[in-house]
XYZ file of C-alpha atoms in Angstrom:
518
model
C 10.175 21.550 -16.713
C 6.996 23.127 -17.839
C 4.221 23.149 -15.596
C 1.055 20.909 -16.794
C 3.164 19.055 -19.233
C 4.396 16.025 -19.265
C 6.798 15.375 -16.256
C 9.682 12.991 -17.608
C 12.323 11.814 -14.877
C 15.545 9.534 -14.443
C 16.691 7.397 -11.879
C 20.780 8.076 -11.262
C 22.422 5.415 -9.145
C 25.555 5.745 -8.199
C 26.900 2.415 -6.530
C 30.927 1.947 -5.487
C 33.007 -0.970 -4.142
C 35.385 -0.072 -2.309
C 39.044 -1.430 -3.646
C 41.306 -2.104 -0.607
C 42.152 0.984 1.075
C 39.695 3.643 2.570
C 39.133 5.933 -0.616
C 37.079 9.382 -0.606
C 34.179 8.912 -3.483
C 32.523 11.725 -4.879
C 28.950 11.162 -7.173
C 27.872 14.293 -8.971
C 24.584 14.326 -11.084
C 24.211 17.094 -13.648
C 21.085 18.025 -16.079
C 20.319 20.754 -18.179
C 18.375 21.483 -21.551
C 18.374 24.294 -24.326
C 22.021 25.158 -23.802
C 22.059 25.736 -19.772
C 23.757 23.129 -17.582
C 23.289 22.689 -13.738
C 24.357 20.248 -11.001
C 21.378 18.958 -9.935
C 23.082 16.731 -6.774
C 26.424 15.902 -4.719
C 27.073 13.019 -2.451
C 30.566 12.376 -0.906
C 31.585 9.654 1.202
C 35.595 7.956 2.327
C 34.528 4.575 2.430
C 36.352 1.091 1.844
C 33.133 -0.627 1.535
C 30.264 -0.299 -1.086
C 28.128 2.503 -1.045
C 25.052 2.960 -2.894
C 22.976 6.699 -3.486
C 20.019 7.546 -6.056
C 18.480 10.801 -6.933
C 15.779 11.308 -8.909
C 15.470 13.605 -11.868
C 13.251 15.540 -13.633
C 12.858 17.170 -16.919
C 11.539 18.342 -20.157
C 11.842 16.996 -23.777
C 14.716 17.162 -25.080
C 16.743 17.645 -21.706
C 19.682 15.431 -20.710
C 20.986 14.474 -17.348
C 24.575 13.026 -16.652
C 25.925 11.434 -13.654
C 30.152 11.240 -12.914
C 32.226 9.427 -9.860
C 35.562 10.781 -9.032
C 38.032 9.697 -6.514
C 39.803 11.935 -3.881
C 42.373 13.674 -6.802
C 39.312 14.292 -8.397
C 40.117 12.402 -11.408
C 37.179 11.295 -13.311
C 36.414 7.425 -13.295
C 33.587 7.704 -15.477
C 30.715 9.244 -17.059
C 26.986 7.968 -18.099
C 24.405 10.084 -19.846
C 20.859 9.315 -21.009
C 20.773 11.247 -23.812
C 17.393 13.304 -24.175
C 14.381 12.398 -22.174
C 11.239 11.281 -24.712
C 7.375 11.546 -23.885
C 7.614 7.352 -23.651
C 10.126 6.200 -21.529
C 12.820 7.340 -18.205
C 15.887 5.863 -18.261
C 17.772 4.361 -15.275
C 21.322 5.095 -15.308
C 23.412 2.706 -12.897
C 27.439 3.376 -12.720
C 29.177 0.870 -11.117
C 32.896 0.745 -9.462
C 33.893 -2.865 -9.233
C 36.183 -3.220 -6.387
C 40.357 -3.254 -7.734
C 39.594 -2.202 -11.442
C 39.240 1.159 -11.465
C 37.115 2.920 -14.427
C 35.831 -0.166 -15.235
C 32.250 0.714 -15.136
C 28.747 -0.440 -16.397
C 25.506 1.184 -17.684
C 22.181 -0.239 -17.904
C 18.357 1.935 -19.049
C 15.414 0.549 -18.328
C 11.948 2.117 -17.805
C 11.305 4.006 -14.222
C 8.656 5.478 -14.261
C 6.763 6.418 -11.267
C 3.490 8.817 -11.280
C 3.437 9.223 -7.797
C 6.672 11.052 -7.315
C 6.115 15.494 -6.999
C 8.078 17.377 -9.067
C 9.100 21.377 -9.029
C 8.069 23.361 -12.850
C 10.724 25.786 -14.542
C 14.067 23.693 -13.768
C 15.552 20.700 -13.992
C 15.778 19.243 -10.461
C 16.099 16.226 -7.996
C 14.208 15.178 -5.347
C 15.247 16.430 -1.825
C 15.967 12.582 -0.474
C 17.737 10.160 -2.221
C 15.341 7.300 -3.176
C 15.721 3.998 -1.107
C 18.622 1.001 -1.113
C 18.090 -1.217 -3.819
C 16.765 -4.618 -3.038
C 16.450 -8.335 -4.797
C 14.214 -10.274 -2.663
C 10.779 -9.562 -0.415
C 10.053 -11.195 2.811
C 6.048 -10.278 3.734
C 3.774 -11.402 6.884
C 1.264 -13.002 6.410
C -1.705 -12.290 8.927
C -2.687 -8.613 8.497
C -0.278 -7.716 5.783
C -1.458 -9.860 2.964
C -4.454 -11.891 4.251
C -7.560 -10.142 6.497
C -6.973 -12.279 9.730
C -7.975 -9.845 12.084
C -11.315 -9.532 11.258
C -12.010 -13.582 11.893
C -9.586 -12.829 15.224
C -12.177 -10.645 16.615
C -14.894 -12.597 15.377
C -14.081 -15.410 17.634
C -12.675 -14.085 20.466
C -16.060 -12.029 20.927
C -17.946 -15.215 20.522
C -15.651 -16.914 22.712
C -15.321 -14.334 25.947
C -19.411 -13.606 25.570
C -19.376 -17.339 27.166
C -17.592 -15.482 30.162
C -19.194 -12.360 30.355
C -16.562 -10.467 28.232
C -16.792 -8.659 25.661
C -13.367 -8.013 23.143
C -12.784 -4.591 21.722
C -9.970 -2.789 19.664
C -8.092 -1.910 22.550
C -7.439 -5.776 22.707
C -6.527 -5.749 19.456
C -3.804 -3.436 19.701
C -2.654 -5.530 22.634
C -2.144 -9.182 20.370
C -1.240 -7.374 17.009
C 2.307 -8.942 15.448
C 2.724 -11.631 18.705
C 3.246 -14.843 18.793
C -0.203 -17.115 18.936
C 1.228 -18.228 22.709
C 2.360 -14.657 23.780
C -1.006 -13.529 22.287
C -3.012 -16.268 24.554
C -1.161 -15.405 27.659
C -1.983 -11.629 27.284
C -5.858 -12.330 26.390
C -6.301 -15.059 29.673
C -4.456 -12.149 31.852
C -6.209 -9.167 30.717
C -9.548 -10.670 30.948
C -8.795 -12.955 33.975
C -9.865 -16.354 32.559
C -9.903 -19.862 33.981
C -7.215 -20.364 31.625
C -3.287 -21.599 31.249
C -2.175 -19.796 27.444
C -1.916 -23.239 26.248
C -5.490 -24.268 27.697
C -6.979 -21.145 26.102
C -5.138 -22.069 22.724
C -6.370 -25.547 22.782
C -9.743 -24.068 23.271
C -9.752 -21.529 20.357
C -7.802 -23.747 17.926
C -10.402 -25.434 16.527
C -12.628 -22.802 16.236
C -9.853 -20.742 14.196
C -9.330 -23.763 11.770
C -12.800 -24.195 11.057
C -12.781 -20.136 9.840
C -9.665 -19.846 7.939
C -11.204 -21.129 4.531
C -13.087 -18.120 4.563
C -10.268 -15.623 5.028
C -9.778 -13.221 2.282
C -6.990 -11.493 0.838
C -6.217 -7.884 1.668
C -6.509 -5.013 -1.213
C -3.683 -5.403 -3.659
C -2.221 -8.669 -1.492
C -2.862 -10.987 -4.827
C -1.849 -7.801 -7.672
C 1.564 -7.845 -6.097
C 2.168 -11.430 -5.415
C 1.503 -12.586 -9.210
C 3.588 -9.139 -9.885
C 6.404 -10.356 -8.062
C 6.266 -13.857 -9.310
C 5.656 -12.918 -13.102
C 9.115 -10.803 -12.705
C 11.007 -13.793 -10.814
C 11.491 -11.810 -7.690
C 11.801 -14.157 -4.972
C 9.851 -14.267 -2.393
C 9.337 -15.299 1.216
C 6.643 -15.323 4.275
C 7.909 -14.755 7.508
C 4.735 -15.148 10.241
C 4.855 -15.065 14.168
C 2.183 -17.854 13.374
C 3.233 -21.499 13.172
C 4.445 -23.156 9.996
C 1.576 -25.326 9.766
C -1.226 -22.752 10.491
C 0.560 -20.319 7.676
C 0.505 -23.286 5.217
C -3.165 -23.922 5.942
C -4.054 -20.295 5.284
C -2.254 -20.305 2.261
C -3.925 -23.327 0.908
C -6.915 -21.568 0.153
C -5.066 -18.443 -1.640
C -5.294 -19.223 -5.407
C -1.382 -19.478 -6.433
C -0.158 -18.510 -3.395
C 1.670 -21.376 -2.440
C 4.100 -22.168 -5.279
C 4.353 -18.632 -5.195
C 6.635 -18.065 -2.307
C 10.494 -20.004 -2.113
C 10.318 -19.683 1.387
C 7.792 -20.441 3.842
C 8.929 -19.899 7.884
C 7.445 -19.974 11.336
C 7.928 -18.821 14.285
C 8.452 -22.378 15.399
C 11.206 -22.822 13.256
C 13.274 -19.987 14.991
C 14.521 -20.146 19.005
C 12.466 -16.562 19.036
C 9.736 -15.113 17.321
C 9.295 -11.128 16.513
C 10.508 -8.861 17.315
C 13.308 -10.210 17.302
C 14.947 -10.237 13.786
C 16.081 -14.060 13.733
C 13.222 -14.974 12.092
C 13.763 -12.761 9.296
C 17.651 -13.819 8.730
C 16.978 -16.599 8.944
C 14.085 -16.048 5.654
C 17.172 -14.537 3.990
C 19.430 -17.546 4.639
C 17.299 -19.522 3.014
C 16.839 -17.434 0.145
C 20.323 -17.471 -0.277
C 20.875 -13.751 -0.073
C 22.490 -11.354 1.785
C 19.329 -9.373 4.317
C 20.644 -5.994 3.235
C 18.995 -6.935 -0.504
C 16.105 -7.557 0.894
C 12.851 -5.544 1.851
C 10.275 -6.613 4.491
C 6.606 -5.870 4.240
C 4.877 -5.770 7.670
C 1.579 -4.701 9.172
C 2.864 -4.833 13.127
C 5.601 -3.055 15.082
C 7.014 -6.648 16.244
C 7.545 -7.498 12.679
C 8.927 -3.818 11.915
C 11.266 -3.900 14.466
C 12.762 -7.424 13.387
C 12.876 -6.316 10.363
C 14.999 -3.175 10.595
C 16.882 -5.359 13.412
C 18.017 -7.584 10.895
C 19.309 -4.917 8.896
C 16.788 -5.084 5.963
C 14.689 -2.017 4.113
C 11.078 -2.225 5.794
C 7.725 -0.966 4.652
C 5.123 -0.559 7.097
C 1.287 -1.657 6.327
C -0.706 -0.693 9.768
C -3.404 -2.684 10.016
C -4.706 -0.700 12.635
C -6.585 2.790 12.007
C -4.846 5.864 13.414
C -1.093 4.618 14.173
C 1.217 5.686 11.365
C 2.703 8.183 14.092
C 4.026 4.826 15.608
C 5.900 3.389 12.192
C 8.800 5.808 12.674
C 11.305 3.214 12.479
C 10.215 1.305 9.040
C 12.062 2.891 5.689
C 8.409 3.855 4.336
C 4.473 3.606 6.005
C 2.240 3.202 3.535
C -1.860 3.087 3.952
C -2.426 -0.316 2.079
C -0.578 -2.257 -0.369
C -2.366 -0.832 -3.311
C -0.100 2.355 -2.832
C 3.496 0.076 -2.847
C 5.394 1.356 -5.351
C 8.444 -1.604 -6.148
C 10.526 0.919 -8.011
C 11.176 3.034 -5.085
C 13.108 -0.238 -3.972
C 14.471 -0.975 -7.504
C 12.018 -3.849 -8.212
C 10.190 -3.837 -11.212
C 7.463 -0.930 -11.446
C 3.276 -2.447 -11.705
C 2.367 -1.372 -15.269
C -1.833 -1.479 -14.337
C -2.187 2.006 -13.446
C -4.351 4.259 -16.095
C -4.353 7.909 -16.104
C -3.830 8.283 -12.348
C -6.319 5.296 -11.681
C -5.943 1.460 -10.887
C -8.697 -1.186 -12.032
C -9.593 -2.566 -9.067
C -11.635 -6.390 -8.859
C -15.599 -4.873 -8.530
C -17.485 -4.194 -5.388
C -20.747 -3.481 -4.606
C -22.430 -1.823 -1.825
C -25.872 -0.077 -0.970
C -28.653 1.480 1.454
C -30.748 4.444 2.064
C -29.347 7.551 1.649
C -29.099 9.024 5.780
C -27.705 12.695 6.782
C -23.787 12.373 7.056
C -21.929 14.875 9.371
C -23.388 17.872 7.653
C -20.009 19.194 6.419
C -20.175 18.138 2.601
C -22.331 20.567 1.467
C -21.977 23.342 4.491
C -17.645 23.079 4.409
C -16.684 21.374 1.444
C -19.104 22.911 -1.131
C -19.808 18.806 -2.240
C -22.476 17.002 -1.023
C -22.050 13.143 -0.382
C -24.986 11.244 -0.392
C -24.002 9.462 3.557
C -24.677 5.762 3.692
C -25.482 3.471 7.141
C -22.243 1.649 8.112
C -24.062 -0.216 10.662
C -24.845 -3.069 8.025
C -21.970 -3.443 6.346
C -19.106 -3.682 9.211
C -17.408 -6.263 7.567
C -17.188 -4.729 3.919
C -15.548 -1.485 5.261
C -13.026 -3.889 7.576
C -12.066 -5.669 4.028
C -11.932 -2.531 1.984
C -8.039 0.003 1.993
C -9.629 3.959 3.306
C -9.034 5.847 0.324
C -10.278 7.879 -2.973
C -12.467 5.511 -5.264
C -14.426 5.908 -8.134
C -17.532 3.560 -9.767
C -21.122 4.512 -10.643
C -23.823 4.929 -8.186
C -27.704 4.181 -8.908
C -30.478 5.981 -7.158
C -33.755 4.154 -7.382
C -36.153 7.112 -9.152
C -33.413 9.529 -10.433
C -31.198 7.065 -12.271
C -27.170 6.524 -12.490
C -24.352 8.519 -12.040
C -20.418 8.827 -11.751
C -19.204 8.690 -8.367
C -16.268 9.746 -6.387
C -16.074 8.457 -2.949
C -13.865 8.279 0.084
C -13.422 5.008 2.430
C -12.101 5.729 5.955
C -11.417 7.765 8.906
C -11.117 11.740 7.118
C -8.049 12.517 8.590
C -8.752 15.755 8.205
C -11.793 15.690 10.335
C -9.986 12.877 12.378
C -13.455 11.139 12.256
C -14.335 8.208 14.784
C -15.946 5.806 12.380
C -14.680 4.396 9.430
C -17.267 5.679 7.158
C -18.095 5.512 3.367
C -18.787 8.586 1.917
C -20.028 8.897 -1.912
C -20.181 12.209 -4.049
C -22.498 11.621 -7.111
C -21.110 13.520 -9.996
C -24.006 15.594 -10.890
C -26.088 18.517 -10.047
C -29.252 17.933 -7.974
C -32.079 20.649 -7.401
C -33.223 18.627 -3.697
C -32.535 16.099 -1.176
C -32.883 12.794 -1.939
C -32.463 11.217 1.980
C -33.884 7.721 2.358
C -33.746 6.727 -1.070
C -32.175 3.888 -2.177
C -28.408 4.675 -3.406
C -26.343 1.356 -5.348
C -22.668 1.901 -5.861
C -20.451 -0.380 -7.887
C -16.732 0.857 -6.953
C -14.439 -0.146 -9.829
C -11.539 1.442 -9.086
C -8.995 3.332 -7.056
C -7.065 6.989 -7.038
C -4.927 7.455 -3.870
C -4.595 6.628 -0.186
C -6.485 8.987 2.590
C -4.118 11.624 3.440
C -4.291 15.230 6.030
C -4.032 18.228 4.411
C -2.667 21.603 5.813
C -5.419 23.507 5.086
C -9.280 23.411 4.509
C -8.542 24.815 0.723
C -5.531 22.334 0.195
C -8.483 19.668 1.047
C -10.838 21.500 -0.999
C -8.530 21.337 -3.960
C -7.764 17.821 -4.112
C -11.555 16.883 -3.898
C -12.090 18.304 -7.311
C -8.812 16.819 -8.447
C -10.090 13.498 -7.608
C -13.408 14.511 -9.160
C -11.529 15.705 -12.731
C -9.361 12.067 -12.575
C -12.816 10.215 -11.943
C -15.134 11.935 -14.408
C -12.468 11.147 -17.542
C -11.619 7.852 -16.291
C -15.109 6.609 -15.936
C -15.396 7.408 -19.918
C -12.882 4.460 -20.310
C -14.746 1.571 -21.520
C -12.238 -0.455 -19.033
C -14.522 1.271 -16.583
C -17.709 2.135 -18.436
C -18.897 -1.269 -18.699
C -19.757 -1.056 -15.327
C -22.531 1.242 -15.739
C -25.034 -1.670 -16.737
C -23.976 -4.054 -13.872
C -26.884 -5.878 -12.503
C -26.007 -5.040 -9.231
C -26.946 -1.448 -10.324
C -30.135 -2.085 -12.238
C -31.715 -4.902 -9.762
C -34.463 -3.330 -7.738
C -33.723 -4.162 -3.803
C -36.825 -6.726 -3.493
C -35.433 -8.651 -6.173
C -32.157 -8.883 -4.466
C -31.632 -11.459 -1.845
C -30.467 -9.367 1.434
C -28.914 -10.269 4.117
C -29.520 -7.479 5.654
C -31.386 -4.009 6.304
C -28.817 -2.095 4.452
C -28.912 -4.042 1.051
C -25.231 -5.746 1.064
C -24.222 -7.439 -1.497
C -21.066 -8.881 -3.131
């Protein structure tokens, strides 16, 4: 593969039904190009059962890639090739074994492409792992994984315990996240030693929850992959610790949402909620599928665990800061579901992404410029222009921490490209989720206190450590390269003359100090 060109890949899946007796299987993947051929991967298994294995591939123009299953006499059953890559499309090669009729085998090619996945220059090579079981069918939850529940959650519990001289933090949080509404109650009332049974306190808080939940909004990329799903005929289910009727209500106000999903379950419908998995074969039941093909999405280590306990592929979505370390047991962790990528899973891949970027809906944020941690300019060698988060709480709580990109106004100097990060710098392992904006251009002096507008328009990648202060350094300025030619897009140029840009502040109608405004 040449390095800086373009990186061209295929998908090899191997997948065998076993035929009666245990049989020893052997998959072998080979590429090459310009005359040279190399295996590239070998998998064996003795198995009576189906087995499934994928490896990904990559090469240059013009290179080929083959894939052959032999039995234990090593005769050959069959072999599949692409052909030679193109600078358009990957191919997917699938070889299949049906159980009793041996060599009778099908191929299929469809596009695989994936951006995301790293790739090795000067040979034709696989990745390390092989990619993920296939799946059919997607069972999410609902609170925290697609919709922003916990932000009305803490909203009324700290309006609710201030009556008795309480006051809720994160720590309580962490304590209710993925349980049941009663186990959640019982937990709160004995924690903070209220006058309380669970089912008093619920009957309390009930209301006060319904009243809210028209407000609720949809977490980043909840909505892209729903009507991505749907518009591909993937079924689809929700699976919530919540009950049936309080999930329904939720989803009334979600645009589509509703006739969206085949399935719709409560933990009231089950003898147990999460963690145990009953809830989530019983989804599959109902789906009419088997819960190996299927792939749960889940922001909680209740729903994680239920989810690998019921034998299903699980992606994790914390929807807490700081606890990937605690995912270890989901199939992937990923930061938000902007970053899912279906073909990993052998759904169909989102098509939205350009040049390294995704269009994101518009968002629009501002305040005085304020000193940040004094490590942009001093460590990184690129100074942000810091903004107040004390304003804007609620924003950053709706917004995925990443790498984002938009135009940024100041009030004398005029507008600029932007690059910005949302989140915690897990580099610097910072305490605050902070926003933290790097205007594209050269400045010859400070510019603290004056007003700064951003309109974000879209995003690059998740937050992410690095294992060095140069590896950190690096990808900046990547992200600075990808937003600099994107933002010449007129998909994204538009944005430039937004009103929310060019409006001075007194003309805007503020809610508060900091200028917010959506």
């Amino acid at each position: 593969m040449a390095m800086g060109g373009m990186e061209l890949r295929a998908v090899v899946e191997v997948v065998v039904r076993g035929g009666g007796g245990e049989t020893q299987w052997e998959a072998v993947v080979r590429g090459g190009g310009g005359g040279g051929r190399r295996q590239v991967a070998r998998w064996k298994e003795a198995t009576n059962e189906r087995w499934r294995r994928r490896w990904l591939v990559g090469g240059d123009d013009g290179d080929w890639c083959e894939a052959a299953v032999m039995t234990t006499s090593g005769r050959r059953q069959r072999m599949a090739s692409i052909g030679s890559f193109d600078d358009r499309n990957s191919a997917f090669i699938r070889v299949t074994r049906l159980a009793g009729m041996l060599g009778n085998f099908s191929t299929t090619l469809h596009d695989t492409r994936d951006s995301t996945l790293d790739f090795c220059g000067g040979n034709l090579m696989a990745a390390v792992n092989p990619l993920r079981r296939l799946v059919s069918c997607v069972i999410l939850d609902l609170d925290g994984t697609l919709l922003n529940t916990d932000g009305i959650v803490s909203e009324v519990l700290k309006a609710f315990l201030e009556k008795y001289g309480k006051g809720w933090d994160d720590r309580g949080a962490e304590k209710i996240l993925g349980k049941t509404p009663f186990e959640a109650a019982a937990a709160i009332v004995e924690d903070y030693e209220l006058p309380f049974t669970a089912d008093g306190f619920l009957s309390e808080l009930n209301p006060m929850f319904t009243d809210r939940w028209c407000n609720i909004k949809a977490l980043p990329g909840a909505n892209r992959l729903i009507k991505h799903l749907k518009a591909h005929g993937v079924p689809m289910a929700v699976a919530s610790n919540s009950a049936k009727a309080n999930i329904e209500t939720k989803i009334f106000y979600q645009q589509g949402w509703k006739e969206s999903f085949s399935v719709i379950i409560g933990a009231d419908e089950v003898s147990v909620g999460k963690p145990s998995p009953e809830i989530f074969l019983e989804a599959a039941k109902r789906l009419n599928v088997d819960a190996s093909s299927c792939l749960v999405i889940e922001d909680s280590l209740p729903g994680v665990t239920a989810g690998k306990g019921a034998g299903m592929e699980v992606v994790a979505v914390p929807s807490l800061p700081k606890q990937t370390h605690f995912y270890a047991a989901a199939d992937e962790v990923i930061n938000s579901l902007l970053d899912l990528r279906p073909e990993k899973w052998g759904l169909p891949p989102f098509n939205d992404w350009i040049d390294g970027t995704l269009p994101i809906e518009p968002w629009y944020i501002g305040g005085p410029v304020i000193k940040g941690y004094g490590r942009g300019s001093k460590v990184l060698g690129v100074p942000t222009a810091n903004l107040p988060t004390d304003g804007y709480s609620t924003t950053l709580s709706e917004q995925a921490s990443g790498v984002y990109f938009g135009w940024a106004r100041l009030s004398t100097r005029g507008i600029y490209k932007m690059v910005m990060s949302i989140g915690w710098n897990p580099y610097f392992n910072n305490t605050k989720k902070t926003i933290e904006p790097w205007l594209l251009h050269e400045f010859d002096e400070d510019f603290y206190g004056e007003d700064l507008r951003l309109a974000i328009v879209g995003y690059i990648r998740p937050e992410a450590n690095f294992p060095s202060l140069e590896a950190l350094i690096a990808k900046i300025h990547e992200d600075r390269q990808i937003a600099e030619k994107a933002l010449d897009f007129p998909l994204y140029a538009g944005y430039k003359d937004s009103p929310h840009l060019l409006t001075s502040p007194l003309q805007q109608n503020d809610q508060n100090d900091h200028d917010l405004f959506l």
